[in-house]
Coordinates of C-alpha atoms in Angstrom, one line a residue:
Chain Q
X1 CA -0.1 -0.2 0.0
X2 CA 1.4 3.4 -1.1
X3 CA 1.3 5.7 1.8
X4 CA 1.6 9.4 1.3
X5 CA 1.9 12.6 3.6
X6 CA 1.9 16.2 3.2
X7 CA 2.7 19.5 4.6
X8 CA 3.8 19.2 8.3
X9 CA 3.0 15.6 8.3
X10 CA 5.3 15.1 5.6
X11 CA 7.8 17.1 7.3
X12 CA 7.6 15.6 10.6
X13 CA 8.1 12.1 9.4
X14 CA 10.4 12.9 6.9
X15 CA 9.3 11.7 3.5
X16 CA 6.7 12.2 1.0
X17 CA 5.6 8.6 0.6
X18 CA 6.7 5.0 1.2
X19 CA 5.3 1.7 0.5
X20 CA 4.0 -0.2 3.6
X21 CA 3.0 -3.7 4.2
X22 CA 0.2 -3.9 6.6
X23 CA -2.6 -6.2 7.7
X24 CA -4.1 -2.8 9.1
X25 CA -8.0 -3.4 8.8
X26 CA -8.8 0.4 9.3
X27 CA -6.8 3.7 8.9
X28 CA -6.8 3.8 12.8
X29 CA -5.1 0.6 12.7
X30 CA -2.5 1.6 10.2
X31 CA -1.9 4.8 12.3
X32 CA -1.4 2.9 15.5
X33 CA 1.2 0.8 13.4
X34 CA 2.9 3.7 12.2
X35 CA 3.2 5.3 15.5
X36 CA 4.5 2.3 17.3
X37 CA 7.5 2.4 14.7
X38 CA 9.4 5.6 15.3
X39 CA 9.1 8.7 17.2
X40 CA 8.9 10.9 14.0
X41 CA 5.5 8.9 13.3
X42 CA 4.4 9.3 16.9
X43 CA 5.3 13.1 16.4
X44 CA 3.1 13.3 13.1
X45 CA 0.1 11.4 14.5
X46 CA 0.1 12.4 18.2
X47 CA -3.4 14.4 17.5
X48 CA -5.3 12.8 14.7
X49 CA -8.3 15.4 15.0
X50 CA -5.8 17.7 13.8
X51 CA -5.4 15.3 10.5
X52 CA -7.3 14.5 7.2
X53 CA -6.8 11.2 5.5
X54 CA -7.8 10.4 1.9
X55 CA -8.2 6.7 0.4
X56 CA -7.2 6.5 -3.1
X57 CA -7.6 10.2 -3.4
X58 CA -11.2 10.6 -1.8
X59 CA -11.5 12.2 1.7
X60 CA -12.3 9.5 4.1
X61 CA -12.0 9.1 8.2
X62 CA -10.2 7.1 10.5
X63 CA -12.5 4.5 10.9
X64 CA -12.6 3.6 7.2
X65 CA -11.7 0.3 6.3
X66 CA -8.5 -0.3 4.2
X67 CA -9.8 -3.6 2.2
X68 CA -8.9 -2.6 -1.3
X69 CA -7.4 0.5 -0.9
X70 CA -4.3 1.1 -2.8
X71 CA -3.1 4.7 -1.6
X72 CA -3.4 6.1 1.9
X73 CA -2.6 10.1 2.5
X74 CA -2.4 11.9 5.7
X75 CA -2.4 15.5 5.9
X76 CA -3.5 18.5 7.8
X77 CA -6.7 20.4 7.0
X78 CA -6.7 21.8 3.7
X79 CA -5.6 25.7 3.4
X80 CA -6.2 26.4 -0.3
X81 CA -7.8 29.1 -2.2
Chain H
X1 CA -15.6 24.0 -17.7
X2 CA -12.0 24.6 -17.4
X3 CA -9.7 23.5 -14.2
X4 CA -5.9 24.2 -14.3
X5 CA -3.5 23.4 -11.7
X6 CA -0.2 25.0 -12.5
X7 CA 2.9 26.1 -11.0
X8 CA 3.4 28.9 -13.5
X9 CA 2.0 32.3 -13.2
X10 CA -1.2 33.5 -15.0
X11 CA -2.7 36.8 -15.8
X12 CA -6.0 37.2 -14.1
X13 CA -7.3 39.8 -16.6
X14 CA -6.2 38.0 -19.7
X15 CA -7.9 34.9 -18.0
X16 CA -11.1 36.8 -17.3
X17 CA -11.2 38.2 -20.8
X18 CA -10.7 34.7 -22.5
X19 CA -13.4 33.2 -20.5
X20 CA -16.5 34.9 -21.8
X21 CA -15.0 35.8 -25.1
X22 CA -17.3 35.9 -28.5
X23 CA -20.2 34.4 -26.0
X24 CA -23.7 36.3 -26.3
X25 CA -25.8 34.1 -24.0
X26 CA -23.9 35.4 -20.7
X27 CA -25.0 38.4 -18.9
X28 CA -23.3 38.0 -15.6
X29 CA -19.5 37.0 -14.9
X30 CA -18.1 36.8 -11.5
X31 CA -14.5 36.6 -10.7
X32 CA -12.8 35.7 -7.7
X33 CA -8.9 36.1 -7.3
X34 CA -6.8 35.1 -4.4
X35 CA -3.6 37.2 -3.8
X36 CA -0.5 36.3 -1.6
X37 CA -1.2 39.1 1.0
X38 CA 1.4 40.4 3.2
X39 CA -0.5 41.1 6.2
X40 CA 2.2 42.9 8.4
X41 CA 5.1 43.8 5.7
X42 CA 7.3 40.6 6.9
X43 CA 6.0 38.2 4.4
X44 CA 9.0 36.8 1.9
X45 CA 7.1 34.2 -0.1
X46 CA 4.4 31.5 -0.1
X47 CA 4.7 28.0 -1.2
X48 CA 1.9 26.0 -2.0
X49 CA 1.9 22.1 -1.8
X50 CA -0.4 20.1 -3.1
X51 CA -1.8 16.5 -4.0
X52 CA -1.4 15.9 -7.7
X53 CA -4.1 13.7 -8.9
X54 CA -6.3 14.1 -5.8
X55 CA -6.3 17.9 -6.6
X56 CA -7.7 17.7 -10.0
X57 CA -10.3 15.0 -8.8
X58 CA -11.5 17.2 -5.8
X59 CA -11.7 20.3 -8.1
X60 CA -13.7 18.6 -10.8
X61 CA -16.2 17.2 -8.0
X62 CA -16.7 21.0 -6.9
X63 CA -17.2 22.1 -10.2
X64 CA -19.8 19.1 -10.7
X65 CA -21.6 20.3 -7.6
X66 CA -22.0 24.0 -8.7
X67 CA -23.0 23.2 -12.3
X68 CA -25.9 21.2 -10.7
X69 CA -26.9 23.7 -8.1
X70 CA -26.9 26.7 -10.4
X71 CA -27.6 27.3 -13.9
X72 CA -24.2 28.4 -15.3
X73 CA -23.1 28.8 -18.8
X74 CA -19.3 28.1 -17.8
X75 CA -16.9 28.0 -14.9
X76 CA -13.4 28.7 -14.8
X77 CA -10.5 27.3 -11.9
X78 CA -7.1 27.9 -12.0
X79 CA -5.2 27.2 -8.8
X80 CA -1.3 27.5 -8.7
X81 CA 1.3 25.4 -6.6
X82 CA 4.9 26.2 -5.9
X83 CA 6.7 29.2 -4.4
X84 CA 4.7 32.7 -4.9
X85 CA 5.8 35.9 -4.5
X86 CA 3.9 38.7 -2.5
X87 CA 1.2 40.2 -4.6
X88 CA 0.9 37.4 -6.9
X89 CA -2.4 35.7 -7.8
X90 CA -2.8 32.3 -6.2
X91 CA -5.8 31.3 -7.9
X92 CA -8.9 32.4 -9.4
X93 CA -12.2 31.3 -10.2
X94 CA -14.8 32.8 -12.7
X95 CA -18.5 31.8 -13.2
X96 CA -20.7 32.9 -16.3
X97 CA -24.4 33.1 -16.6
X98 CA -27.4 34.6 -17.7
X99 CA -28.4 36.2 -14.5
X100 CA -26.1 37.6 -11.7
X101 CA -27.6 35.5 -8.6
X102 CA -26.3 32.5 -10.1
X103 CA -22.8 33.9 -11.0
X104 CA -22.6 35.2 -7.5
X105 CA -23.5 31.7 -5.5
X106 CA -21.7 29.9 -7.4
X107 CA -18.5 31.5 -7.3
X108 CA -18.9 31.9 -3.6
X109 CA -19.6 28.4 -3.0
X110 CA -16.7 27.4 -5.4
X111 CA -14.5 29.3 -2.9
X112 CA -15.7 27.8 0.2
X113 CA -15.1 24.4 -0.9
X114 CA -11.6 25.1 -2.7
X115 CA -10.5 26.7 0.6
X116 CA -11.3 23.6 2.7
X117 CA -11.9 20.6 0.6
X118 CA -9.3 20.8 -2.2
X119 CA -5.8 19.3 -1.2
X120 CA -3.6 22.4 -1.1
X121 CA -1.5 23.4 2.0
X122 CA 0.0 27.1 2.4
X123 CA 3.3 27.8 4.0
X124 CA 4.7 31.3 4.7
X125 CA 8.4 32.3 5.1
X126 CA 9.2 35.4 6.8
X127 CA 12.2 36.6 8.5
X128 CA 11.4 34.5 11.5
X129 CA 11.2 31.1 9.5
X130 CA 8.6 29.3 7.9
X131 CA 5.2 28.2 9.2
X132 CA 2.1 26.2 7.7
X133 CA -1.0 28.5 7.7
X134 CA -3.5 27.1 10.0
X135 CA -7.1 26.7 8.8
X136 CA -9.8 29.2 10.3
X137 CA -12.6 28.0 11.9
X138 CA -14.6 30.3 9.8
X139 CA -13.7 28.5 6.9
X140 CA -15.0 25.3 8.0
X141 CA -18.1 27.1 9.4
X142 CA -18.6 28.9 5.9
X143 CA -19.4 25.2 4.5
X144 CA -22.5 25.0 6.5
X145 CA -24.0 27.9 4.6
X146 CA -24.8 25.6 1.8
Chain D
X1 CA -12.6 54.5 -4.6
X2 CA -13.0 54.9 -8.7
X3 CA -16.3 55.6 -10.2
X4 CA -16.5 55.9 -13.9
X5 CA -19.4 56.7 -15.9
X6 CA -18.7 56.7 -19.6
X7 CA -19.9 56.1 -23.3
X8 CA -16.7 54.5 -24.3
X9 CA -16.1 50.7 -24.2
X10 CA -13.7 49.3 -21.4
X11 CA -11.6 46.4 -21.0
X12 CA -12.5 44.3 -18.1
X13 CA -9.6 42.4 -18.0
X14 CA -7.2 45.2 -18.2
X15 CA -9.2 47.3 -15.5
X16 CA -9.2 44.2 -13.1
X17 CA -5.4 43.8 -13.3
X18 CA -5.3 47.7 -12.9
X19 CA -7.5 47.9 -9.9
X20 CA -4.8 45.7 -7.9
X21 CA -1.4 46.3 -9.4
X22 CA 1.2 46.8 -7.1
X23 CA -1.1 46.4 -3.5
X24 CA 0.3 43.9 -1.1
X25 CA -2.4 44.3 1.5
X26 CA -5.3 42.5 -0.6
X27 CA -5.9 38.9 -0.3
X28 CA -9.3 38.9 -2.0
X29 CA -10.2 40.4 -5.2
X30 CA -14.0 40.1 -6.5
X31 CA -15.4 41.4 -9.9
X32 CA -18.7 41.2 -11.5
X33 CA -19.0 42.4 -15.1
X34 CA -22.6 42.6 -17.0
X35 CA -22.6 42.0 -20.4
X36 CA -25.4 42.6 -23.1
X37 CA -27.0 39.5 -23.7
X38 CA -28.9 38.2 -26.7
X39 CA -31.5 36.0 -24.8
X40 CA -33.1 34.3 -28.0
X41 CA -30.6 35.4 -30.9
X42 CA -32.6 38.7 -31.9
X43 CA -31.4 41.6 -30.2
X44 CA -29.6 44.0 -32.5
X45 CA -28.4 46.4 -29.7
X46 CA -28.7 47.8 -26.3
X47 CA -29.0 51.5 -25.5
X48 CA -28.6 52.7 -22.1
X49 CA -29.9 56.2 -20.9
X50 CA -29.0 57.9 -17.8
X51 CA -29.3 60.8 -15.6
X52 CA -25.7 63.0 -15.8
X53 CA -24.9 64.1 -12.4
X54 CA -27.5 62.4 -10.4
X55 CA -26.0 58.8 -11.4
X56 CA -22.5 59.8 -10.2
X57 CA -24.4 60.8 -6.7
X58 CA -26.1 58.0 -6.7
X59 CA -23.2 55.5 -7.2
X60 CA -21.1 57.5 -4.8
X61 CA -23.4 57.1 -2.1
X62 CA -24.0 53.5 -3.0
X63 CA -20.1 52.7 -2.7
X64 CA -20.1 54.6 0.5
X65 CA -22.5 52.5 2.1
X66 CA -20.5 49.5 1.1
X67 CA -17.4 51.1 2.6
X68 CA -19.4 51.8 5.8
X69 CA -20.5 47.8 5.9
X70 CA -17.5 45.9 4.9
X71 CA -13.7 46.2 5.3
X72 CA -12.5 47.1 1.8
X73 CA -9.2 48.2 0.5
X74 CA -11.0 49.7 -2.7
X75 CA -13.6 49.6 -4.9
X76 CA -14.2 50.2 -8.6
X77 CA -17.4 50.9 -10.3
X78 CA -17.5 51.5 -14.1
X79 CA -20.8 52.0 -16.0
X80 CA -21.5 52.8 -19.7
X81 CA -24.4 54.8 -21.6
X82 CA -25.2 54.8 -25.0
X83 CA -25.1 52.2 -27.7
X84 CA -24.1 48.9 -26.7
X85 CA -23.4 46.0 -29.1
X86 CA -24.3 42.3 -28.3
X87 CA -21.4 40.6 -25.8
X88 CA -20.3 43.9 -24.8
X89 CA -19.6 45.1 -21.0
X90 CA -22.2 46.9 -19.7
X91 CA -20.5 47.9 -16.5
X92 CA -18.3 46.2 -13.7
X93 CA -17.9 46.4 -10.3
X94 CA -14.5 45.2 -8.3
X95 CA -13.9 44.8 -4.8
X96 CA -10.8 44.3 -3.0
X97 CA -10.3 43.2 0.6
X98 CA -8.1 40.9 3.0
X99 CA -10.6 38.4 3.3
X100 CA -13.0 37.0 0.8
X101 CA -16.4 37.3 2.8
X102 CA -16.2 41.1 2.9
X103 CA -15.1 41.3 -1.1
X104 CA -18.1 38.9 -2.0
X105 CA -21.0 40.4 0.2
X106 CA -19.6 44.2 -1.0
X107 CA -19.8 43.3 -4.5
X108 CA -23.1 41.5 -4.3
X109 CA -24.8 44.7 -2.3
X110 CA -23.2 47.0 -5.0
X111 CA -24.9 45.4 -7.8
X112 CA -28.1 45.0 -6.2
X113 CA -28.2 48.7 -5.7
X114 CA -26.7 49.7 -8.8
X115 CA -29.4 47.6 -10.4
X116 CA -32.0 49.4 -8.7
X117 CA -31.3 52.6 -7.4
X118 CA -28.9 54.1 -9.8
X119 CA -30.6 56.1 -12.7
X120 CA -30.2 54.1 -15.7
X121 CA -32.4 52.4 -18.1
X122 CA -32.0 50.2 -20.7
X123 CA -33.8 49.9 -24.0
X124 CA -33.3 46.9 -26.4
X125 CA -33.5 47.0 -30.3
X126 CA -34.8 43.9 -32.1
X127 CA -36.2 43.0 -35.2
X128 CA -39.5 43.8 -33.9
X129 CA -38.3 47.3 -32.7
X130 CA -37.4 48.8 -29.5
X131 CA -38.5 48.2 -26.0
X132 CA -37.8 49.5 -22.5
X133 CA -36.3 46.9 -20.5
X134 CA -38.7 46.4 -17.4
X135 CA -37.6 45.8 -13.7
X136 CA -37.7 42.4 -12.4
X137 CA -39.8 42.0 -9.2
X138 CA -36.4 40.0 -7.9
X139 CA -34.4 42.7 -8.4
X140 CA -36.5 45.0 -5.7
X141 CA -36.8 42.0 -3.5
X142 CA -33.1 41.4 -3.8
X143 CA -32.5 45.0 -1.9
X144 CA -34.4 43.5 1.4
X145 CA -31.5 40.9 1.8
X146 CA -29.4 43.6 3.3
Chain C
X1 CA -38.4 74.7 -11.8
X2 CA -36.5 72.4 -14.2
X3 CA -38.6 69.2 -14.9
X4 CA -36.8 66.4 -16.4
X5 CA -38.1 63.4 -18.1
X6 CA -36.4 60.1 -18.9
X7 CA -36.6 56.9 -20.7
X8 CA -40.3 56.1 -21.7
X9 CA -41.8 59.1 -19.9
X10 CA -39.4 61.1 -22.0
X11 CA -40.6 59.6 -25.2
X12 CA -44.3 59.9 -24.1
X13 CA -43.9 63.6 -23.2
X14 CA -41.6 64.4 -26.4
X15 CA -39.1 66.0 -24.6
X16 CA -36.0 65.5 -22.2
X17 CA -36.5 68.7 -19.9
X18 CA -38.6 72.0 -19.5
X19 CA -38.6 75.1 -17.7
X20 CA -42.2 74.9 -15.6
X21 CA -43.6 78.0 -13.8
X22 CA -45.7 76.5 -11.0
X23 CA -47.5 77.1 -7.6
X24 CA -47.5 73.4 -7.0
X25 CA -47.1 72.4 -3.3
X26 CA -46.2 68.8 -3.7
X27 CA -44.8 66.3 -6.5
X28 CA -48.4 65.2 -6.8
X29 CA -49.9 68.7 -7.5
X30 CA -47.4 69.4 -10.0
X31 CA -48.1 65.6 -11.7
X32 CA -51.8 66.9 -11.5
X33 CA -51.2 70.2 -13.2
X34 CA -48.9 68.5 -16.2
X35 CA -51.6 65.8 -16.5
X36 CA -54.1 68.5 -17.1
X37 CA -52.0 70.2 -19.8
X38 CA -52.3 67.9 -22.7
X39 CA -52.8 64.2 -23.6
X40 CA -49.3 63.4 -23.8
X41 CA -48.6 64.4 -20.0
X42 CA -51.6 62.6 -19.1
X43 CA -50.2 59.5 -20.9
X44 CA -46.9 59.7 -19.3
X45 CA -48.5 60.1 -16.0
X46 CA -51.5 57.9 -16.2
X47 CA -49.9 55.5 -13.6
X48 CA -47.8 56.9 -11.2
X49 CA -47.1 53.8 -9.1
X50 CA -45.0 52.8 -12.3
X51 CA -43.0 56.1 -12.0
X52 CA -40.1 57.4 -9.7
X53 CA -39.2 61.1 -9.0
X54 CA -36.1 62.8 -7.9
X55 CA -36.0 66.1 -6.3
X56 CA -32.7 67.8 -6.9
X57 CA -31.1 64.4 -7.9
X58 CA -32.0 62.6 -4.5
X59 CA -34.8 59.9 -4.9
X60 CA -38.1 61.3 -3.4
X61 CA -41.8 60.5 -3.4
X62 CA -45.0 62.0 -4.8
X63 CA -46.1 63.0 -1.6
X64 CA -42.7 65.4 -1.0
X65 CA -43.2 69.2 -0.9
X66 CA -41.4 71.0 -3.8
X67 CA -40.7 74.4 -1.6
X68 CA -36.9 74.8 -2.6
X69 CA -36.7 72.4 -5.3
X70 CA -34.9 73.5 -8.6
X71 CA -34.6 70.1 -10.5
X72 CA -37.5 67.5 -10.7
X73 CA -37.2 64.4 -12.7
X74 CA -39.7 61.9 -13.7
X75 CA -38.7 58.3 -14.8
X76 CA -39.5 54.6 -14.8
X77 CA -37.8 52.1 -12.2
X78 CA -34.2 51.9 -12.8
X79 CA -32.7 49.1 -14.7
X80 CA -29.1 49.5 -14.3
X81 CA -26.1 47.0 -13.5

């Protein structure tokens, strides 16, 4: 599964994307798995209420299942316009 | 419908003129331009990050929404990414309609959704360093108007 | 504030660009352009009569109202009179502000009031002859929004 | 007093403005006086609910007094923008 990070999430984790092998059932499971890896992940995911997640380029939420998903992206609330 | 996500600068006036050139079915054209604003004279530059692929999808979905809600002859969205200088246009939307109420409402809606639902993130560089722009509570609240 | 009442054609895009040129305190620019629309392919031309003297006073008063109600860096109003071809810009307003809500509301208000409170009258010439454009009930009703 | 006519009011009366000597106290009195003059005035003023009046270039109404007014203008509802 391709996992992407944007804005300050990317800066905290230190990379824009990576291939992750995971058995995580939901987005929250994936976040827990990444958080357990290293401090930089824990720092990025410390407060998921300040984060957004997209599954295959559609906004989703942290309870969503990952079955069939190929691309997960984590980022702060958007500030376009 | 025209949607462009680009690093290159664009000319707001030229885009607006081209948008309705040679049309005779349009009575009302509304445009919005977002400009890099230097709040207190300390901004060096703005950098905009985006999510290629999702950006285009999200904007197309927002445009489809406005086209279903209002009677529009055409819609234009241009949004830049990359490094932008103070005073530079960041993005613009334009809406063309027979009547002004549709053109105004559609442009207003487009802006509310582009602001909070299209994957762009702004980072400002000042003498003090860089900082990601925080979303405003009022921007999320604005979506509830529609 | 710039208000121009003129017979000459104007270039909407060039006016919009000039409006915010070299400003760094403006984050949001909204424009509205009214265009001569050929509803059913029969319009030859539009003629706009106005009341010189009162026109300028009425517009200045409307602009003063929007400046007192919203935080605006600048306001532009251009309105033509005389004979206009199909597809030609009739008039435009532009508003510049730090934030988009002020710029949108002020432009919307300006249009509602210019439509029904500034002394302009439109006459259309078609193959069937000439007819004065009737005001719409919705235009008077729109004023009650504010 | 300078009396001005615009749009279809001007067309019905057949002139854009004229100097009127009058003792009319209100706008309505002036309208009655003009209406009594000739058919073209009667045609223009047949339905004053379809008309607007400005006194010295400020929108006013048909009950307004004319004392001190130098310029009266009659016209249909505006259709600018």
